[in-house]
Coordinates of N, CA and C in Angstrom, one line a residue:
X182 N 0.9 -1.4 -0.4 CA -0.1 0.2 -0.2 C 0.9 1.2 0.0
X183 N 0.4 2.1 -0.5 CA 0.7 3.7 -0.3 C 1.6 3.7 1.4
X184 N 1.0 3.3 2.3 CA 1.7 3.6 3.6 C 3.0 2.5 4.0
X185 N 2.8 1.6 3.0 CA 3.8 0.5 3.3 C 3.2 -0.7 3.6
X186 N 2.1 -1.1 3.8 CA 1.8 -2.3 4.6 C 1.9 -3.4 3.1
X187 N 2.2 -4.5 3.8 CA 2.5 -5.8 3.1 C 1.6 -6.7 2.6
X188 N 1.0 -7.4 1.5 CA 0.2 -8.5 2.3 C 0.6 -8.9 0.9
X189 N 0.3 -10.5 1.7 CA 0.8 -11.7 0.6 C 0.1 -13.1 0.4
X190 N -0.2 -12.8 -1.3 CA -1.0 -13.7 -1.8 C -0.7 -14.9 -2.2
X191 N -0.9 -16.4 -2.0 CA -0.7 -17.3 -2.7 C -1.6 -17.5 -4.1
X192 N -1.2 -18.0 -4.5 CA -1.3 -18.1 -6.0 C -2.0 -19.5 -6.3
X193 N -2.4 -19.9 -5.3 CA -2.8 -21.6 -5.6 C -2.1 -22.2 -6.4
X194 N -2.7 -22.7 -7.7 CA -1.4 -23.6 -8.5 C -0.6 -23.1 -9.5
X195 N -0.3 -22.1 -9.5 CA 0.3 -21.2 -9.8 C 2.0 -21.5 -9.2
X196 N 2.4 -21.7 -9.4 CA 4.1 -21.7 -9.4 C 5.1 -21.2 -9.8
X197 N 6.1 -20.7 -9.7 CA 6.8 -19.9 -10.7 C 6.4 -18.7 -11.4
X198 N 5.8 -17.8 -10.7 CA 5.3 -16.2 -12.1 C 6.3 -15.8 -12.3
X199 N 6.4 -15.5 -12.9 CA 7.8 -15.0 -13.7 C 7.0 -13.3 -14.1
X200 N 5.6 -13.2 -14.2 CA 5.7 -11.6 -14.8 C 4.4 -11.6 -14.4
X201 N 4.0 -10.1 -13.8 CA 2.6 -9.6 -13.4 C 2.0 -8.8 -14.3
X202 N 0.7 -8.7 -14.4 CA -0.2 -7.6 -15.0 C -1.1 -6.8 -14.4
X203 N -1.5 -5.7 -15.1 CA -2.5 -5.1 -13.9 C -3.5 -4.9 -15.3
X204 N -5.3 -5.0 -14.8 CA -6.4 -5.1 -15.6 C -7.3 -3.8 -15.7
X205 N -7.2 -3.3 -14.6 CA -7.7 -2.1 -14.5 C -8.5 -2.0 -12.9
X206 N -8.8 -4.2 -12.5 CA -9.2 -4.1 -11.4 C -8.1 -4.9 -10.9
X207 N -7.8 -6.3 -11.3 CA -7.1 -7.5 -10.8 C -5.8 -7.3 -11.4
X208 N -4.9 -7.9 -10.1 CA -3.5 -8.5 -10.9 C -3.7 -9.7 -11.4
X209 N -2.8 -10.5 -12.8 CA -2.8 -11.4 -12.5 C -1.1 -12.0 -12.8
X210 N -0.7 -13.0 -12.9 CA 0.5 -13.9 -12.9 C 0.6 -14.6 -14.1
X211 N 1.7 -14.8 -14.7 CA 2.2 -15.9 -15.5 C 2.7 -16.2 -14.9
X212 N 2.1 -17.6 -14.8 CA 3.0 -19.1 -14.1 C 3.4 -20.1 -14.4
X213 N 4.7 -19.4 -14.9 CA 5.5 -20.9 -15.4 C 5.9 -21.5 -15.5
X214 N 6.0 -22.2 -14.2 CA 6.0 -23.5 -13.9 C 5.4 -24.4 -13.8
X215 N 4.1 -23.9 -13.9 CA 2.8 -24.7 -13.9 C 2.0 -24.4 -15.2
X216 N 2.6 -23.6 -15.8 CA 1.6 -23.5 -17.2 C 0.2 -22.9 -17.0
X217 N 0.3 -22.3 -16.3 CA -1.2 -21.4 -16.1 C -0.8 -19.8 -15.6
X218 N -2.3 -19.1 -15.3 CA -2.1 -18.0 -15.2 C -3.1 -17.7 -13.9
X219 N -2.5 -16.8 -13.1 CA -3.8 -16.9 -12.0 C -4.1 -15.1 -11.8
X220 N -5.4 -14.9 -11.4 CA -5.9 -13.7 -11.5 C -6.0 -13.5 -10.0
X221 N -5.2 -12.8 -9.1 CA -5.6 -12.1 -7.8 C -6.9 -10.6 -7.9
X222 N -7.9 -11.1 -7.3 CA -8.9 -9.4 -7.3 C -9.0 -8.7 -6.2
X223 N -9.8 -7.6 -6.1 CA -9.6 -6.7 -5.1 C -9.2 -7.6 -3.4
X224 N -10.3 -8.3 -3.6 CA -10.2 -8.9 -2.1 C -9.7 -10.4 -1.7
X225 N -8.9 -10.3 -2.9 CA -7.7 -11.4 -2.0 C -8.0 -12.8 -2.8
X226 N -8.7 -12.9 -3.9 CA -9.7 -14.3 -4.1 C -9.0 -14.8 -5.4
X227 N -8.4 -15.7 -5.6 CA -7.2 -16.2 -6.3 C -8.3 -17.0 -7.3
X228 N -8.2 -17.1 -8.7 CA -8.3 -17.7 -9.9 C -7.8 -18.4 -10.6
X229 N -7.6 -19.8 -10.7 CA -6.8 -20.1 -11.6 C -6.9 -21.0 -12.9
X230 N -6.2 -20.4 -13.9 CA -6.5 -20.8 -15.3 C -4.9 -21.7 -15.9
X231 N -5.4 -22.9 -15.7 CA -5.1 -23.6 -16.5 C -4.8 -23.7 -17.9
X232 N -4.1 -24.7 -18.9 CA -3.9 -24.3 -20.1 C -3.7 -23.3 -21.4
X233 N -3.3 -22.7 -21.0 CA -2.6 -21.2 -20.6 C -1.5 -20.9 -21.5
X234 N -1.1 -22.1 -22.4 CA 0.0 -22.6 -22.7 C 1.4 -22.7 -22.2
X235 N 2.1 -23.4 -22.8 CA 3.8 -24.2 -22.0 C 4.5 -23.1 -21.8
X236 N 4.9 -22.9 -20.6 CA 6.2 -21.6 -19.9 C 5.4 -20.3 -19.7
X237 N 4.8 -20.1 -19.5 CA 4.0 -18.1 -19.7 C 5.3 -17.8 -18.9
X238 N 5.5 -17.0 -20.0 CA 6.7 -16.1 -19.2 C 6.5 -14.7 -19.4
X239 N 6.1 -14.1 -20.1 CA 5.4 -12.8 -19.9 C 3.5 -12.2 -20.3
X240 N 3.0 -11.5 -19.7 CA 1.9 -11.0 -19.0 C 1.2 -10.2 -19.8
X241 N 0.4 -9.4 -20.7 CA 0.2 -8.1 -20.6 C -1.5 -8.6 -21.1
X242 N -1.9 -6.8 -20.4 CA -3.9 -6.5 -21.0 C -4.0 -6.2 -22.0
X243 N -5.0 -6.1 -22.7 CA -5.3 -5.1 -24.3 C -6.1 -4.6 -24.3
X244 N -6.5 -4.3 -22.7 CA -8.1 -3.3 -22.8 C -9.5 -4.3 -22.6
X245 N -9.3 -6.0 -23.1 CA -10.5 -6.6 -22.6 C -9.8 -8.0 -22.7
X246 N -8.9 -8.2 -23.3 CA -8.3 -9.7 -22.5 C -6.9 -9.8 -22.0
X247 N -6.6 -10.6 -21.0 CA -5.0 -10.8 -21.2 C -4.1 -12.2 -22.0
X248 N -3.0 -11.9 -22.0 CA -2.4 -12.2 -22.6 C -0.9 -13.0 -22.1
X249 N -0.4 -14.0 -22.6 CA 0.6 -14.4 -22.1 C 2.0 -14.7 -23.5
X250 N 2.5 -14.9 -23.5 CA 3.9 -15.3 -24.1 C 4.3 -16.7 -23.8
X251 N 4.2 -17.8 -24.1 CA 4.7 -19.0 -23.9 C 6.1 -19.0 -24.4
X252 N 7.1 -19.5 -22.8 CA 8.2 -19.5 -23.6 C 8.3 -21.3 -24.0
X253 N 8.2 -21.8 -23.9 CA 8.2 -23.4 -23.7 C 7.4 -23.6 -25.2
X254 N 6.4 -23.3 -25.3 CA 5.4 -23.3 -26.4 C 5.6 -23.0 -27.6
X255 N 6.1 -21.8 -27.3 CA 6.6 -21.0 -28.5 C 4.8 -20.4 -29.5
X256 N 4.7 -20.1 -28.7 CA 2.9 -19.4 -28.8 C 2.3 -18.4 -27.2
X257 N 1.7 -17.7 -28.4 CA 1.0 -17.1 -27.0 C -0.8 -17.5 -26.9
X258 N -1.2 -16.8 -25.8 CA -2.3 -17.6 -25.2 C -3.0 -15.9 -25.0
X259 N -5.0 -16.1 -25.3 CA -5.7 -15.5 -25.0 C -6.2 -15.3 -24.3
X260 N -6.4 -14.5 -22.9 CA -7.4 -15.7 -22.0 C -8.8 -14.4 -21.9
X261 N -10.0 -14.8 -22.2 CA -11.1 -13.7 -21.8 C -11.8 -13.8 -20.9
X262 N -12.8 -12.6 -20.6 CA -12.7 -12.3 -19.3 C -13.6 -13.0 -18.5
X263 N -14.1 -13.8 -19.8 CA -15.1 -15.1 -18.8 C -14.4 -16.8 -18.9
X264 N -13.0 -16.2 -19.5 CA -11.6 -17.3 -18.9 C -11.7 -18.7 -19.9
X265 N -12.2 -17.8 -21.5 CA -12.1 -18.7 -22.2 C -10.0 -18.6 -22.7
X266 N -9.7 -20.1 -23.2 CA -8.2 -19.5 -23.5 C -7.9 -20.0 -24.9
X267 N -7.3 -19.3 -26.3 CA -7.4 -19.6 -27.0 C -5.8 -19.5 -27.1
X268 N -5.1 -19.8 -27.9 CA -3.4 -20.1 -27.8 C -3.3 -19.7 -29.7
X269 N -2.2 -19.5 -29.3 CA -1.6 -18.9 -31.0 C -0.8 -19.8 -31.4
X270 N -0.2 -20.3 -31.8 CA 1.5 -20.5 -32.0 C 1.8 -20.1 -33.9
X271 N 3.1 -20.5 -33.4 CA 3.9 -20.1 -35.1 C 4.2 -18.3 -34.8
X272 N 4.5 -18.3 -33.3 CA 4.3 -16.5 -32.6 C 6.1 -16.4 -32.5
X273 N 6.8 -17.2 -32.9 CA 7.8 -16.7 -32.8 C 8.9 -18.2 -31.6
X274 N 10.4 -18.1 -31.4 CA 10.9 -18.8 -30.9 C 11.4 -18.1 -29.5
X275 N 10.4 -19.5 -28.4 CA 11.1 -18.6 -26.7 C 10.3 -17.6 -26.6
X276 N 9.5 -16.8 -26.9 CA 8.8 -15.7 -26.8 C 9.1 -15.5 -24.9
X277 N 9.9 -14.3 -24.8 CA 10.1 -14.0 -23.5 C 8.7 -13.1 -22.6
X278 N 8.0 -12.0 -23.6 CA 7.8 -11.0 -23.3 C 6.4 -10.4 -24.1
X279 N 5.8 -10.1 -23.7 CA 4.3 -9.6 -24.4 C 4.0 -8.0 -24.5
X280 N 3.5 -7.1 -24.9 CA 3.2 -6.4 -24.3 C 2.5 -5.6 -25.8
X281 N 1.3 -4.9 -25.6 CA 0.5 -4.1 -26.6 C 0.4 -3.1 -27.3
X282 N 0.1 -2.3 -28.8 CA 0.7 -1.4 -28.9 C -0.7 -0.6 -29.2
X283 N -2.2 -0.8 -28.5 CA -3.3 -0.1 -28.6 C -3.8 -1.0 -29.9
X284 N -3.2 -1.9 -30.4 CA -4.0 -2.6 -31.6 C -3.3 -4.2 -31.4
X285 N -2.5 -4.5 -31.9 CA -1.8 -5.9 -32.3 C -0.7 -5.7 -30.7
X286 N -0.4 -6.9 -30.6 CA -0.1 -7.7 -29.4 C 1.0 -8.7 -30.3
X287 N 2.1 -8.0 -29.1 CA 4.0 -8.4 -29.4 C 4.7 -8.9 -29.2
X288 N 5.9 -9.6 -29.6 CA 6.5 -10.8 -28.4 C 7.6 -10.6 -28.8
X289 N 8.6 -10.4 -28.0 CA 10.0 -10.6 -27.7 C 10.8 -11.7 -27.7
X290 N 11.0 -12.6 -28.8 CA 11.2 -14.1 -29.2 C 13.3 -14.0 -29.0
X291 N 13.8 -15.1 -27.9 CA 14.6 -15.1 -27.5 C 15.3 -15.6 -28.0
X292 N 15.0 -16.9 -28.1 CA 16.1 -17.5 -29.3 C 16.0 -17.3 -31.0
X293 N 14.9 -16.3 -31.4 CA 14.5 -16.2 -32.7 C 15.3 -15.0 -33.0
X294 N 15.6 -14.4 -31.9 CA 16.3 -12.7 -31.9 C 15.4 -11.7 -32.9
X295 N 14.5 -11.9 -32.5 CA 13.2 -11.2 -33.4 C 11.7 -11.1 -32.7
X296 N 11.0 -9.9 -33.6 CA 9.4 -9.3 -32.1 C 8.8 -10.0 -34.1
X297 N 7.2 -10.3 -32.9 CA 6.6 -10.6 -33.8 C 5.1 -10.1 -33.5
X298 N 4.1 -9.3 -34.3 CA 3.3 -8.9 -34.4 C 2.3 -9.4 -34.4
X299 N 1.4 -9.6 -33.2 CA 0.0 -10.7 -33.9 C -1.5 -9.9 -34.0
X300 N -1.8 -9.4 -34.7 CA -3.2 -8.4 -35.1 C -4.1 -9.3 -34.6
X301 N -5.6 -8.4 -34.6 CA -6.1 -9.1 -33.7 C -7.1 -10.1 -34.4
X302 N -6.9 -10.5 -35.5 CA -7.5 -11.8 -36.9 C -6.6 -12.9 -36.3
X303 N -5.6 -12.8 -36.0 CA -4.2 -13.7 -35.7 C -3.6 -13.8 -36.6
X304 N -3.1 -12.6 -37.0 CA -2.4 -13.0 -38.0 C -0.6 -12.5 -37.4
X305 N 0.3 -14.1 -37.6 CA 1.5 -12.8 -37.2 C 2.2 -12.2 -38.5
X306 N 3.4 -11.3 -38.1 CA 4.3 -10.6 -38.3 C 4.9 -11.1 -38.0
X307 N 6.6 -11.6 -38.3 CA 7.5 -11.3 -37.5 C 8.8 -10.3 -37.8
X308 N 9.0 -9.4 -37.3 CA 10.5 -8.8 -37.9 C 12.1 -9.0 -37.0
X309 N 13.2 -8.9 -37.5 CA 14.2 -9.5 -37.2 C 14.4 -7.3 -36.4
X310 N 14.9 -7.7 -35.2 CA 15.7 -6.3 -34.9 C 17.1 -6.3 -34.8
X311 N 17.3 -6.9 -36.2 CA 18.3 -6.2 -36.7 C 19.3 -6.8 -35.1
X312 N 20.8 -6.4 -35.5 CA 21.7 -6.4 -34.6 C 22.0 -6.6 -32.7
X313 N 20.6 -6.5 -32.6 CA 20.4 -7.1 -31.2 C 19.7 -8.7 -31.3
X314 N 20.1 -9.1 -31.0 CA 20.4 -10.4 -29.8 C 19.3 -11.1 -29.0
X315 N 19.0 -11.7 -28.3 CA 18.4 -12.1 -27.3 C 17.4 -11.2 -26.7
X316 N 16.4 -11.0 -26.9 CA 15.2 -10.1 -26.2 C 14.7 -10.6 -25.8
X317 N 14.2 -9.9 -24.2 CA 13.9 -10.8 -23.3 C 12.4 -9.7 -22.6
X318 N 12.9 -8.4 -23.1 CA 11.4 -7.4 -22.8 C 11.3 -7.2 -23.7
X319 N 10.0 -6.3 -23.8 CA 9.2 -5.3 -24.8 C 8.3 -4.2 -24.2
X320 N 8.4 -3.1 -24.8 CA 7.5 -1.8 -24.6 C 6.9 -1.0 -25.7
X321 N 6.4 -0.3 -25.0 CA 5.4 0.0 -26.6 C 5.5 1.6 -25.9
X322 N 6.0 2.5 -26.5 CA 6.5 4.2 -26.3 C 4.9 5.2 -27.0
X323 N 4.2 4.3 -26.9 CA 3.1 5.1 -28.0 C 2.7 5.4 -29.4
X324 N 4.4 5.1 -30.3 CA 4.6 5.4 -31.2 C 5.2 4.2 -31.9
X325 N 6.2 3.6 -31.1 CA 7.1 3.0 -31.4 C 7.1 1.4 -30.3
X326 N 7.9 0.2 -30.8 CA 8.4 -0.8 -29.7 C 9.7 -1.2 -29.3
X327 N 9.7 -1.4 -28.8 CA 11.2 -1.0 -27.5 C 11.5 -2.6 -27.3
X328 N 13.1 -3.6 -28.0 CA 13.7 -4.8 -26.9 C 14.4 -4.3 -26.1
X329 N 14.4 -4.9 -25.4 CA 15.8 -4.9 -24.2 C 16.6 -6.9 -24.8
X330 N 17.8 -6.3 -25.2 CA 18.1 -8.0 -25.6 C 19.2 -7.9 -24.8
X331 N 19.1 -9.1 -24.1 CA 19.9 -9.3 -22.9 C 21.2 -10.3 -23.9
X332 N 21.7 -10.3 -24.6 CA 22.8 -11.1 -25.2 C 23.5 -9.8 -25.8
X333 N 22.9 -8.8 -26.4 CA 23.2 -8.0 -27.0 C 23.6 -6.5 -26.7
X334 N 23.4 -6.5 -25.3 CA 23.6 -5.5 -24.2 C 23.2 -4.4 -25.3
X335 N 22.1 -4.3 -25.7 CA 21.4 -3.1 -26.5 C 19.6 -3.2 -26.6
X336 N 19.4 -2.5 -27.3 CA 18.0 -2.4 -27.2 C 17.8 -1.9 -28.2
X337 N 16.2 -2.2 -28.6 CA 16.2 -1.7 -30.6 C 14.6 -1.9 -30.8
X338 N 14.8 -0.1 -31.5 CA 14.1 0.6 -31.6 C 12.8 -0.5 -33.1
X339 N 11.9 -0.5 -32.6 CA 11.5 -1.1 -34.4 C 9.9 -0.2 -34.4
X340 N 9.7 0.4 -35.5 CA 8.5 1.9 -35.9 C 7.4 1.0 -37.1
X341 N 6.6 1.9 -36.8 CA 5.6 1.1 -36.6 C 5.5 0.7 -39.0
X342 N 6.5 1.3 -39.4 CA 7.0 0.6 -40.8 C 7.8 -0.5 -40.7
X343 N 8.5 -0.8 -39.3 CA 9.5 -2.2 -39.6 C 10.5 -1.8 -39.3
X344 N 10.6 -1.1 -39.7 CA 12.4 -0.6 -39.7 C 13.1 0.0 -38.0
X345 N 14.4 -0.8 -38.1 CA 15.1 -1.2 -36.8 C 16.0 -0.8 -36.9
X346 N 16.0 0.4 -35.6 CA 17.1 0.7 -34.9 C 18.0 -0.1 -34.1
X347 N 19.6 -0.4 -33.7 CA 19.4 -0.7 -32.8 C 20.6 -0.2 -31.6
X348 N 20.4 0.0 -30.5 CA 21.4 0.7 -30.1 C 22.0 0.5 -28.5
X349 N 23.5 0.2 -29.1 CA 23.8 -0.2 -27.9 C 23.9 0.9 -26.0
X350 N 24.1 -0.3 -25.3 CA 24.2 0.4 -24.0 C 25.3 0.1 -23.1

């Protein structure tokens, strides 16, 4: 809390949480070791959804649905407000993180050294991140997507047209 009080929640069947996201009401965790996602309500009620993809490592909210980047399964999963899970394959090799750009979901694909854009209809477009290798994080700045490249000690900016600039850090 703002006053510094800490409340710890057990996430039930979820073990190995690797990422956390907020949907405007609830907190969600991507539970890597249990291949599940847990939703924690403001009252502390925990709901765990299985079947959300193998090794979810990243999680993001698109304004309606929660999405996971499934590292082991090379896929992403969408969890609707009613708990329906849809998994999309072919979204990149070892996705580590996922972000929303206002229209599309994007994954940072660690072993692919690329990013994938997943359209609302499920179409996947993959972009090389140039000189960057091992993207583990991804973020949207309002115009461009950015990756943090663990193996390249760099960040890459991907413009809406797909142009990539990599910056050493």
